[in-house]
mmCIF file of C-alpha atoms in Angstrom:
data_model
loop_
_atom_site.group_PDB
_atom_site.id
_atom_site.type_symbol
_atom_site.label_atom_id
_atom_site.label_comp_id
_atom_site.label_asym_id
_atom_site.label_seq_id
_atom_site.Cartn_x
_atom_site.Cartn_y
_atom_site.Cartn_z
ATOM 1 C CA ALA A 171 -20.227 -19.271 11.715
ATOM 2 C CA GLY A 172 -19.599 -17.244 8.611
ATOM 3 C CA ALA A 173 -23.094 -16.183 7.795
ATOM 4 C CA VAL A 174 -23.244 -14.625 11.228
ATOM 5 C CA TRP A 175 -20.060 -12.639 11.060
ATOM 6 C CA ALA A 176 -21.247 -11.461 7.247
ATOM 7 C CA ASP A 177 -24.470 -10.439 8.638
ATOM 8 C CA SER A 178 -22.631 -8.631 11.815
ATOM 9 C CA VAL A 179 -20.888 -6.624 9.242
ATOM 10 C CA LEU A 180 -23.796 -5.859 6.876
ATOM 11 C CA VAL A 181 -25.538 -4.193 9.727
ATOM 12 C CA THR A 182 -22.745 -1.482 10.401
ATOM 13 C CA LEU A 183 -22.859 -0.379 6.560
ATOM 14 C CA THR A 184 -24.866 2.721 5.239
ATOM 15 C CA PRO A 185 -26.959 1.966 2.080
ATOM 16 C CA ASP A 186 -24.089 3.816 0.298
ATOM 17 C CA ASP A 187 -21.772 1.452 1.392
ATOM 18 C CA ARG A 188 -23.569 -1.602 0.637
ATOM 19 C CA ILE A 189 -24.004 -0.572 -2.841
ATOM 20 C CA ALA A 190 -20.463 0.193 -3.239
ATOM 21 C CA GLN A 191 -19.654 -3.649 -2.175
ATOM 22 C CA LEU A 192 -21.796 -4.610 -5.137
ATOM 23 C CA ILE A 193 -19.187 -2.689 -7.260
ATOM 24 C CA MET A 194 -15.786 -4.203 -8.715
ATOM 25 C CA MET A 195 -13.500 -1.764 -10.574
ATOM 26 C CA ALA A 196 -11.567 -2.641 -13.527
ATOM 27 C CA GLY A 197 -7.766 -2.319 -12.895
ATOM 28 C CA TYR A 198 -4.291 -2.362 -14.910
ATOM 29 C CA SER A 199 -1.050 -3.519 -12.994
ATOM 30 C CA ASN A 200 0.857 -2.412 -15.632
ATOM 31 C CA ARG A 201 0.340 1.492 -15.599
ATOM 32 C CA SER A 202 1.967 3.841 -13.809
ATOM 33 C CA ALA A 203 2.764 4.594 -10.066
ATOM 34 C CA ALA A 204 0.061 7.475 -10.324
ATOM 35 C CA TYR A 205 -2.397 5.200 -11.770
ATOM 36 C CA GLU A 206 -2.064 2.834 -9.065
ATOM 37 C CA ASP A 207 -2.428 5.602 -6.705
ATOM 38 C CA SER A 208 -5.498 6.517 -8.246
ATOM 39 C CA ILE A 209 -7.105 2.975 -7.162
ATOM 40 C CA VAL A 210 -6.028 3.058 -3.891
ATOM 41 C CA ARG A 211 -8.154 6.380 -3.481
ATOM 42 C CA ALA A 212 -11.443 5.723 -5.497
ATOM 43 C CA MET A 213 -11.426 2.072 -2.918
ATOM 44 C CA GLN A 214 -10.458 4.106 0.381
ATOM 45 C CA GLN A 215 -13.195 7.097 -1.037
ATOM 46 C CA TYR A 216 -16.081 4.304 -2.143
ATOM 47 C CA LYS A 217 -15.081 1.252 0.122
ATOM 48 C CA LEU A 218 -15.544 -0.615 -3.436
ATOM 49 C CA GLY A 219 -16.149 -4.227 -3.492
ATOM 50 C CA GLY A 220 -13.138 -5.361 -5.556
ATOM 51 C CA VAL A 221 -10.987 -4.997 -8.326
ATOM 52 C CA VAL A 222 -11.154 -7.304 -11.362
ATOM 53 C CA PHE A 223 -7.544 -6.969 -13.120
ATOM 54 C CA PHE A 224 -7.448 -6.940 -17.405
ATOM 55 C CA GLN A 225 -3.583 -6.325 -17.814
ATOM 56 C CA GLY A 226 -0.070 -6.322 -16.126
ATOM 57 C CA GLY A 227 1.818 -9.373 -15.155
ATOM 58 C CA PRO A 228 1.446 -11.637 -12.141
ATOM 59 C CA VAL A 229 4.281 -9.896 -9.903
ATOM 60 C CA ARG A 230 2.612 -6.541 -10.482
ATOM 61 C CA GLN A 231 -0.722 -7.579 -10.082
ATOM 62 C CA ALA A 232 0.247 -9.464 -6.754
ATOM 63 C CA ARG A 233 1.708 -6.115 -5.513
ATOM 64 C CA LEU A 234 -1.138 -4.285 -6.116
ATOM 65 C CA THR A 235 -3.599 -6.893 -4.733
ATOM 66 C CA ASN A 236 -1.546 -6.734 -1.530
ATOM 67 C CA ARG A 237 -1.785 -2.742 -1.445
ATOM 68 C CA LEU A 238 -5.222 -2.709 -1.846
ATOM 69 C CA GLN A 239 -6.035 -5.127 1.164
#
């Protein structure tokens, strides 16, 4: 059932969107609100596949993750 759903989403993506889904952005939850805003903008603009967190505490990381979802 999961593969059917994934295939149904995949066919709706442009080639650029498919490439963007392969890209993970570096994220640092210990930076400023302006930095967090820039991550959100990049994720929305480029439809990136995800974020890999490198620095910051669990509470701020969870908050940023929730915002990105």
